[in-house]
Short mmCIF file of C-alpha atoms in Angstrom, two decimals:
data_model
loop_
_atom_site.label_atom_id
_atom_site.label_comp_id
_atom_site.label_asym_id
_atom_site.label_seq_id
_atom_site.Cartn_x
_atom_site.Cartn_y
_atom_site.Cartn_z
CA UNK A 1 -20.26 -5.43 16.80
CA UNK A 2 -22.48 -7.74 14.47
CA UNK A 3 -22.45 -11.75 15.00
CA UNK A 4 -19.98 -13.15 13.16
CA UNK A 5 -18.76 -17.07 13.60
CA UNK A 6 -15.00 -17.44 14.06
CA UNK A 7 -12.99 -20.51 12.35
CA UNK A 8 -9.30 -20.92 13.17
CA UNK A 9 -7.36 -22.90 10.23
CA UNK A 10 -4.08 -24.72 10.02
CA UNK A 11 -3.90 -26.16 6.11
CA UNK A 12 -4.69 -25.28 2.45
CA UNK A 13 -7.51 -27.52 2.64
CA UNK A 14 -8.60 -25.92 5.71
CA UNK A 15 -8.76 -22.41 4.08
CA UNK A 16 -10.52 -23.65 0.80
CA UNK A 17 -13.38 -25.36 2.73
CA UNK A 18 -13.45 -22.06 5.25
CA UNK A 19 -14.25 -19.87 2.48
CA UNK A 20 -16.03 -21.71 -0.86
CA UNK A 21 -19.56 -20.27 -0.77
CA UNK A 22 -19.30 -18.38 1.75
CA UNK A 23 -19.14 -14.49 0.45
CA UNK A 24 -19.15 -13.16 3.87
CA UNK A 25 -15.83 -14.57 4.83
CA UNK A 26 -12.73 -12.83 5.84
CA UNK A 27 -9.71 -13.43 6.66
CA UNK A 28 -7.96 -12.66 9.86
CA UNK A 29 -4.24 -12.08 10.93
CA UNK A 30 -3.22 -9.12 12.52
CA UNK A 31 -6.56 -7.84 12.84
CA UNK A 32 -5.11 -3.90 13.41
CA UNK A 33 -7.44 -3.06 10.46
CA UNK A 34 -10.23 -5.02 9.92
CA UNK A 35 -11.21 -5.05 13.85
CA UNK A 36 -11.26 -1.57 13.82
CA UNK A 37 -13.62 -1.33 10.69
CA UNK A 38 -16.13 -4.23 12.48
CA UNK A 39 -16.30 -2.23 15.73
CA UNK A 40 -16.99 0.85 13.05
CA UNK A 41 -19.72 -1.16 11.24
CA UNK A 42 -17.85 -0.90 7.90
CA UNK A 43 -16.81 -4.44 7.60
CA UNK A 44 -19.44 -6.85 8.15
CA UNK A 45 -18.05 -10.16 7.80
CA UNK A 46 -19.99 -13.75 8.50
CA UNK A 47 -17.08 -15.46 9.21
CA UNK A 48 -13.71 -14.38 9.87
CA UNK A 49 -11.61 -17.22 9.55
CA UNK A 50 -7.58 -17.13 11.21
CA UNK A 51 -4.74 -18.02 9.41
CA UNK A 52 -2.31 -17.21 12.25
CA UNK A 53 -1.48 -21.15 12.56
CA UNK A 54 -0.35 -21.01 8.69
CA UNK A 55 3.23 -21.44 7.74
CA UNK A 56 3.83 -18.03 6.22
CA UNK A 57 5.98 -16.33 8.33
CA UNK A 58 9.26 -16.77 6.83
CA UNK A 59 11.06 -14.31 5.53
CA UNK A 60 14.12 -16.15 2.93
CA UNK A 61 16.09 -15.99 -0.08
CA UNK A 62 14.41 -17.29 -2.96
CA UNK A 63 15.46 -18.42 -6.98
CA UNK A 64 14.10 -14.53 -7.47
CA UNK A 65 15.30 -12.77 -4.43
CA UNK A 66 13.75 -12.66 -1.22
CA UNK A 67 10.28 -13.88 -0.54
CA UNK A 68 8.49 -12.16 2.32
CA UNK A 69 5.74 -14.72 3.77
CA UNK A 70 2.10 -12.91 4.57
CA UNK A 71 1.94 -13.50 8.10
CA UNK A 72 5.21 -12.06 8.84
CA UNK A 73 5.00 -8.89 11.28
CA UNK A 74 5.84 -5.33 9.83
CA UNK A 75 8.46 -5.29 12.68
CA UNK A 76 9.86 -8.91 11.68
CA UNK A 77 9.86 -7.54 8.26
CA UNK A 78 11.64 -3.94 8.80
CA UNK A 79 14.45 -5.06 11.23
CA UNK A 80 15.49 -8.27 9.02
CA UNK A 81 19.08 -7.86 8.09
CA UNK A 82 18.46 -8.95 4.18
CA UNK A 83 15.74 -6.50 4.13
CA UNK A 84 17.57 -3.96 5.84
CA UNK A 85 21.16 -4.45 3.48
CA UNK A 86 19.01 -5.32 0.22
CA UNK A 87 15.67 -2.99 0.73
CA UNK A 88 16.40 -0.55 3.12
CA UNK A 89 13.43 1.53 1.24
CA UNK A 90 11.34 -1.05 2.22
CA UNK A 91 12.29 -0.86 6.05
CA UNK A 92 12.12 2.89 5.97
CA UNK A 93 8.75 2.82 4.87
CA UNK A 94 7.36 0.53 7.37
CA UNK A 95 8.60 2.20 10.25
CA UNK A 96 7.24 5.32 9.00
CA UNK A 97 3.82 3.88 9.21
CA UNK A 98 1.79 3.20 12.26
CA UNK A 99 3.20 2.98 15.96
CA UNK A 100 5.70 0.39 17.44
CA UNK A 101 2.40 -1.62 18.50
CA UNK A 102 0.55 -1.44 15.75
CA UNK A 103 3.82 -3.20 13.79
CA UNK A 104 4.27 -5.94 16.30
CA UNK A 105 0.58 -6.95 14.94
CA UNK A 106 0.11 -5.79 11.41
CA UNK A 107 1.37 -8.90 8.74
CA UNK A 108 2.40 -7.91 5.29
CA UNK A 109 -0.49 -9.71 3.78
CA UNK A 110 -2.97 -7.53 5.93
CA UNK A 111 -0.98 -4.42 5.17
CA UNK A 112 -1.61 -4.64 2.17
CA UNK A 113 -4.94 -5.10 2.29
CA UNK A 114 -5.93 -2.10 4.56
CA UNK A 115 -8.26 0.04 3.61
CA UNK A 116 -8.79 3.29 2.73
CA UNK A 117 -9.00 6.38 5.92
CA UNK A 118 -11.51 8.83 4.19
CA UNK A 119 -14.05 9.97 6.62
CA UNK A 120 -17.39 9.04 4.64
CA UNK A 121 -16.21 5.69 4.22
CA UNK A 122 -16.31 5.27 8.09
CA UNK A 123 -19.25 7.11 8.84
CA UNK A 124 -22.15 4.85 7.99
CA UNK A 125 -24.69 8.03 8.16
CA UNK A 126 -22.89 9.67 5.01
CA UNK A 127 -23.15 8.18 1.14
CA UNK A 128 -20.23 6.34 -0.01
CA UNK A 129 -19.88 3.94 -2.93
CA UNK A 130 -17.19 2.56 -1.45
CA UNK A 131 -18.85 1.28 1.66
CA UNK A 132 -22.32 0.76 -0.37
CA UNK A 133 -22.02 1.09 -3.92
CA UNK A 134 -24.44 3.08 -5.67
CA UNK A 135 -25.13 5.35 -3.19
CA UNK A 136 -22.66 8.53 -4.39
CA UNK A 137 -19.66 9.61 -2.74
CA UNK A 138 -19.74 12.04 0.11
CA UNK A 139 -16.25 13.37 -0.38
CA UNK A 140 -16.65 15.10 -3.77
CA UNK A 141 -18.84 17.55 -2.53
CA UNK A 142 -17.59 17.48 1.05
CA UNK A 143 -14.69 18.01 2.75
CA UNK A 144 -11.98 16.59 0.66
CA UNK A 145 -8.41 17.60 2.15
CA UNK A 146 -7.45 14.25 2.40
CA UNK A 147 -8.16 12.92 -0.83
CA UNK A 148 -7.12 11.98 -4.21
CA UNK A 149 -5.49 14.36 -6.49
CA UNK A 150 -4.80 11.91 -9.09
CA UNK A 151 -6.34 8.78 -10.80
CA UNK A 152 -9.60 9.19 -9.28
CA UNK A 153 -13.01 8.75 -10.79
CA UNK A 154 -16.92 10.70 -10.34
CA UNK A 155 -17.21 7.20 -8.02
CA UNK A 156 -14.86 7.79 -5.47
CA UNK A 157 -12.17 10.56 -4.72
CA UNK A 158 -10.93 8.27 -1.74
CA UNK A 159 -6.69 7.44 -1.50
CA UNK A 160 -5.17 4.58 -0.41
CA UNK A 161 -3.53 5.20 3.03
CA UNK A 162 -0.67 2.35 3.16
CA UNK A 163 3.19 3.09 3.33
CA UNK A 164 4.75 -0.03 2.49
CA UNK A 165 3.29 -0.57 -0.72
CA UNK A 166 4.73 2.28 -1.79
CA UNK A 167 7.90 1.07 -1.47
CA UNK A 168 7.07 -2.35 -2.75
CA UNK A 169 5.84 -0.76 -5.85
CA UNK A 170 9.36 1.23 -6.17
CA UNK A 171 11.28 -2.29 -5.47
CA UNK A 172 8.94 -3.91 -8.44
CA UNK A 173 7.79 -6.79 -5.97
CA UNK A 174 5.30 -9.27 -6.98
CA UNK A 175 2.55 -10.89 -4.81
CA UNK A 176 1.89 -14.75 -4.90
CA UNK A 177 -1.69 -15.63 -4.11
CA UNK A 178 -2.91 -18.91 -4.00
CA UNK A 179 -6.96 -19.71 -4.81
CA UNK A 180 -9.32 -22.09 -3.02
CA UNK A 181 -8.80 -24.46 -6.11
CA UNK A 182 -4.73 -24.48 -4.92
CA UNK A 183 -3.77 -23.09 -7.65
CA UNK A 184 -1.53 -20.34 -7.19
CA UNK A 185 -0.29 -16.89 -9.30
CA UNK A 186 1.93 -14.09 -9.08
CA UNK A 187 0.76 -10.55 -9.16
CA UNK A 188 3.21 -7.96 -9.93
CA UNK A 189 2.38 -5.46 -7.27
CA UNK A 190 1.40 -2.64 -9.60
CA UNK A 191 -1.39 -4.51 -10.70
CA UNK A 192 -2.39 -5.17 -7.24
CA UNK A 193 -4.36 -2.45 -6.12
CA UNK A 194 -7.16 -1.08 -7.97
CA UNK A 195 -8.28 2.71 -9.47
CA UNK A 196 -11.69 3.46 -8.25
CA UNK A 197 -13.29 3.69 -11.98
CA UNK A 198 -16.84 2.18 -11.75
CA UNK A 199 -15.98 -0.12 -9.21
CA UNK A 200 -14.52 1.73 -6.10
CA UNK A 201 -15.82 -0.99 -3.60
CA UNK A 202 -12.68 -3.30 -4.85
CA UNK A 203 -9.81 -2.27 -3.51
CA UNK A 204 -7.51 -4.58 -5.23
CA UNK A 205 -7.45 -7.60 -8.22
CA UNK A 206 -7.75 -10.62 -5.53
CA UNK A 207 -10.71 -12.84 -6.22
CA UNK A 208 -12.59 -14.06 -3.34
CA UNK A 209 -10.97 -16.76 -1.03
CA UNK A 210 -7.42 -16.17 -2.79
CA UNK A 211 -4.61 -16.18 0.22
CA UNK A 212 -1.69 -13.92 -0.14
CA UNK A 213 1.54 -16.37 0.70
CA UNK A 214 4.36 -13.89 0.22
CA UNK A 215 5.45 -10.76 -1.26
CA UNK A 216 8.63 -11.01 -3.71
CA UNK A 217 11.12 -9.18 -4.05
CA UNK A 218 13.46 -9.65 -6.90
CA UNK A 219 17.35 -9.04 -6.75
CA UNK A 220 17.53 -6.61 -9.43
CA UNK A 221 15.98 -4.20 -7.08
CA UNK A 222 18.61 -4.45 -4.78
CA UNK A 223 20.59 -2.09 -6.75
CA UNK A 224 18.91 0.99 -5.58
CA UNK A 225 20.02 0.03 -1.76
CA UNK A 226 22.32 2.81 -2.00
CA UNK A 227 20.26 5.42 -3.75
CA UNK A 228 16.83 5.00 -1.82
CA UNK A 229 14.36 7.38 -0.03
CA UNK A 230 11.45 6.93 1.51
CA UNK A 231 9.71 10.44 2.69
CA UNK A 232 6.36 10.77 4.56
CA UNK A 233 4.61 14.32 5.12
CA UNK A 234 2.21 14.40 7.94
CA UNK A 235 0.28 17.09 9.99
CA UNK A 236 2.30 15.80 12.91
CA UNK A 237 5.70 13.95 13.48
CA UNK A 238 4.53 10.97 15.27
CA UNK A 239 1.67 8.57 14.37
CA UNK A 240 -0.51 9.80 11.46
CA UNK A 241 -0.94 8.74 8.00
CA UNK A 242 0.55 10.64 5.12
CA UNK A 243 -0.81 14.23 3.50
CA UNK A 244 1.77 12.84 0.69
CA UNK A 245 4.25 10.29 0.95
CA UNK A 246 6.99 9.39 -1.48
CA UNK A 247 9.43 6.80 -2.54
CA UNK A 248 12.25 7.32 -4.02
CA UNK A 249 15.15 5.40 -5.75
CA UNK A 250 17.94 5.68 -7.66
CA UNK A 251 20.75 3.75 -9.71
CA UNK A 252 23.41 6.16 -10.30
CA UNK A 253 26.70 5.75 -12.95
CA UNK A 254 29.05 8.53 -12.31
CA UNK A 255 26.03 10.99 -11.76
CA UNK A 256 24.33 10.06 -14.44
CA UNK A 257 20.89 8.44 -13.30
CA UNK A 258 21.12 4.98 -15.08
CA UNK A 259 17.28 4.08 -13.55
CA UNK A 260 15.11 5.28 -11.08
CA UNK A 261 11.74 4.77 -9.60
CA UNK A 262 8.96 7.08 -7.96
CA UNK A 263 6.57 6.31 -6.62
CA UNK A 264 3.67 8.62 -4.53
CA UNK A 265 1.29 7.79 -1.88
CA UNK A 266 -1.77 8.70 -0.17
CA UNK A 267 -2.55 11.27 -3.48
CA UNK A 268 -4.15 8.19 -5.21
CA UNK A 269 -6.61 5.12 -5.09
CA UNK A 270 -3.61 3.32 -5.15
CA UNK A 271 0.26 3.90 -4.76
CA UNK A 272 0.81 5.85 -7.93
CA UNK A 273 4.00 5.17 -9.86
CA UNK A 274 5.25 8.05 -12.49
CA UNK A 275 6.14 7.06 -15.72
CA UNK A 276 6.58 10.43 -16.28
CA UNK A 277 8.48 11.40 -13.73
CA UNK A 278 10.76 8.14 -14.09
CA UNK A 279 11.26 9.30 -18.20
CA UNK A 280 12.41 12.58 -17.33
CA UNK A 281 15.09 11.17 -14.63
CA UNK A 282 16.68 8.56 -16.71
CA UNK A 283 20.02 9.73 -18.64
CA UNK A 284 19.84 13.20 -16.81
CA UNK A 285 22.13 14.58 -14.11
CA UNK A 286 21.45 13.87 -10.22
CA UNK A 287 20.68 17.39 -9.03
CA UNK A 288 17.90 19.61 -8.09
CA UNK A 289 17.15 21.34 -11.18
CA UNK A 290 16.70 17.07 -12.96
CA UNK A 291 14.86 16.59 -9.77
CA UNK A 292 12.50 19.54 -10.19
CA UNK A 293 11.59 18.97 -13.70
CA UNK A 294 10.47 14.81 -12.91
CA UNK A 295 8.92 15.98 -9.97
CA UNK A 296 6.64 18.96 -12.35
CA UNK A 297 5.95 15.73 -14.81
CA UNK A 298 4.97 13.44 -11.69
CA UNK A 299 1.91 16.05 -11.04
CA UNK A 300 1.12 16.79 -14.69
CA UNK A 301 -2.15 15.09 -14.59
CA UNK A 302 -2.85 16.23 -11.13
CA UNK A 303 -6.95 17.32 -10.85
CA UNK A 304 -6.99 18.86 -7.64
CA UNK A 305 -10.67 18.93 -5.82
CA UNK A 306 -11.88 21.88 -3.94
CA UNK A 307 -10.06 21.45 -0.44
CA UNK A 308 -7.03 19.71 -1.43
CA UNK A 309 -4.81 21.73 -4.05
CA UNK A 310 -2.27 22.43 -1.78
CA UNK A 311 -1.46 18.29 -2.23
CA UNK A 312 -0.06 19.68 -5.76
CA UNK A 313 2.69 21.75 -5.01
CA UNK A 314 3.63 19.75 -1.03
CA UNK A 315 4.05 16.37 -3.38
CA UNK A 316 6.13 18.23 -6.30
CA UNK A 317 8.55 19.53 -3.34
CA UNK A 318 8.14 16.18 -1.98
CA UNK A 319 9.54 14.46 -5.03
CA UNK A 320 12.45 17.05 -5.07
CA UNK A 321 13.17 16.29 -1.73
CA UNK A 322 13.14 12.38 -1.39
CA UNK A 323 15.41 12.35 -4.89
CA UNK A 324 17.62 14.87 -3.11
CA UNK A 325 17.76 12.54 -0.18
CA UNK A 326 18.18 9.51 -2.58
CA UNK A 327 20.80 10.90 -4.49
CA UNK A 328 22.58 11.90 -1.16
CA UNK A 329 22.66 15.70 -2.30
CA UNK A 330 20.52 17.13 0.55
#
């Protein structure tokens, strides 16, 4: 563990003079993640500075829907009845991520922001231009089970390993952020995260010193609370992150799929939401022959590396399975 100096804050104005000029700065809530990466010598930060004392726990209605503040606990955020009755893909999704433990600390801000598992990226002795741009990435040439099957770039093959973004990108939540100057802006959540491109070292859009308040979740998406599915595929049934991961949703008229969202994880630099798959739902039939064709056009543009084909065909019978489960057919 490197020296690092250690603020606690309690105010706006707190935060803003914490972290102007100061590129070393981090954050720190939960810690679940970025401890883990310090002790690994990943994360180096100067300063981390805790915003546990801030007032963004709540979890409310809001003009929009329901606003989810940052510092609120996975678990807080899972087990609250108008997340539960509104989202319930939202609740299934957390509590197929992580351990009890692990939820009781992790925020929603910081789950958000966790980075990516791939092996080169922790091991400091390997090249990865994610860790230290410019130095190649270990993982093309490497083992590469784990890794990206779609949306990745000759920079980095790495996936993002989160569960509940997933969902949040199914749900169509925004993020509000507010900079070091106050002023604050909302990010719709698929323009959160980040493909690797040129730039693989930035996982997401945030600027530096820009605190997440809340995540929002708007009340149109509560119509998929009765047609929603979140599936995770692991190598084993209790904690481990996802091979492929899936979320589902539907809004069905007499059969007929009126809309529908999905939405895969873990085969991407970020949670990857089909278009495709999406067009090919819409106006069809809910049944497994509809299912199978979105979830062929979900993996259309799949570019599988050498170690991790098999990603192609587990996330097409993935899709199949968490619209099956959606549609309450299987």
């Amino acid at each position: 563990m490197r020296p690092f100096e250690y603020l606690r804050v309690a105010d706006a104005a707190a935060v803003a003079s914490a972290m102007v000029g100061v590129p070393g700065a981090r954050f720190l809530a939960g810690g679940s993640n970025l401890v883990d990466l310090m002790k690994e010598d990943v994360e180096r930060p100067t300063r981390l500075v805790d915003i546990r004392q801030l007032p963004l726990r709540q979890i409310q209605r809001s003009r929009a829907g329901l606003s989810l503040g940052a510092l609120a606990t996975n678990t807080e955020t899972a087990n609250h009845p108008l997340v539960r009755e509104n989202y319930p893909l939202l609740t299934q999704a957390i509590v197929a991520g992580a351990s009890g433990q692990l939820r009781n600390m992790a925020t929603n801000g910081g789950n958000l922001l966790q980075r990516t598992r791939c092996n080169y990226f922790y091991d400091t002795a390997t090249p990865c231009n994610k860790r230290e741009p410019g130095t190649g990435c270990g993982a093309r040439e490497g083992l590469n089970k784990i890794h990206a099957v779609l949306g990745w770039s000759d920079a980095c093959v790495a996936t993002y390993p989160g569960d509940m973004a997933n969902a949040l990108v199914a749900l169509d939540a925004s993020v509000r952020v507010r900079a070091t100057d106050g002023r604050e802006r909302l990010i719709p959540i698929t323009e959160f995260h980040r493909l690797p491109g040129d730039t693989p070292q930035r996982d997401n859009n945030l600027e530096h010193g820009e605190l997440i308040l809340a995540i929002e979740l708007p009340v149109a998406a509560a119509q998929f609370a009765q047609h929603s599915h979140y599936l995770k595929v692991r190598d084993r049934s209790s904690y481990a992150f996802a091979m492929v991961s899936v979320a589902a949703a539907l809004q069905l008229e007499g059969g007929t799929i009126g809309q529908a969202r999905v939405v895969l994880g873990s085969v991407a630099h970020k949670p990857w939401r089909s278009a495709e798959a999406e067009a090919a739902l819409v106006g069809q039939r809910a049944n497994e022959a509809t299912f199978a064709k979105a979830a062929q056009a979900a993996l259309s543009g799949a570019k599988p590396l050498a170690h991790n084909g098999y990603k192609v065909e587990l996330a097409q019978r993935s899709v199949v399975r968490a619209l099956m489960r959606a549609a309450k057919l299987g």
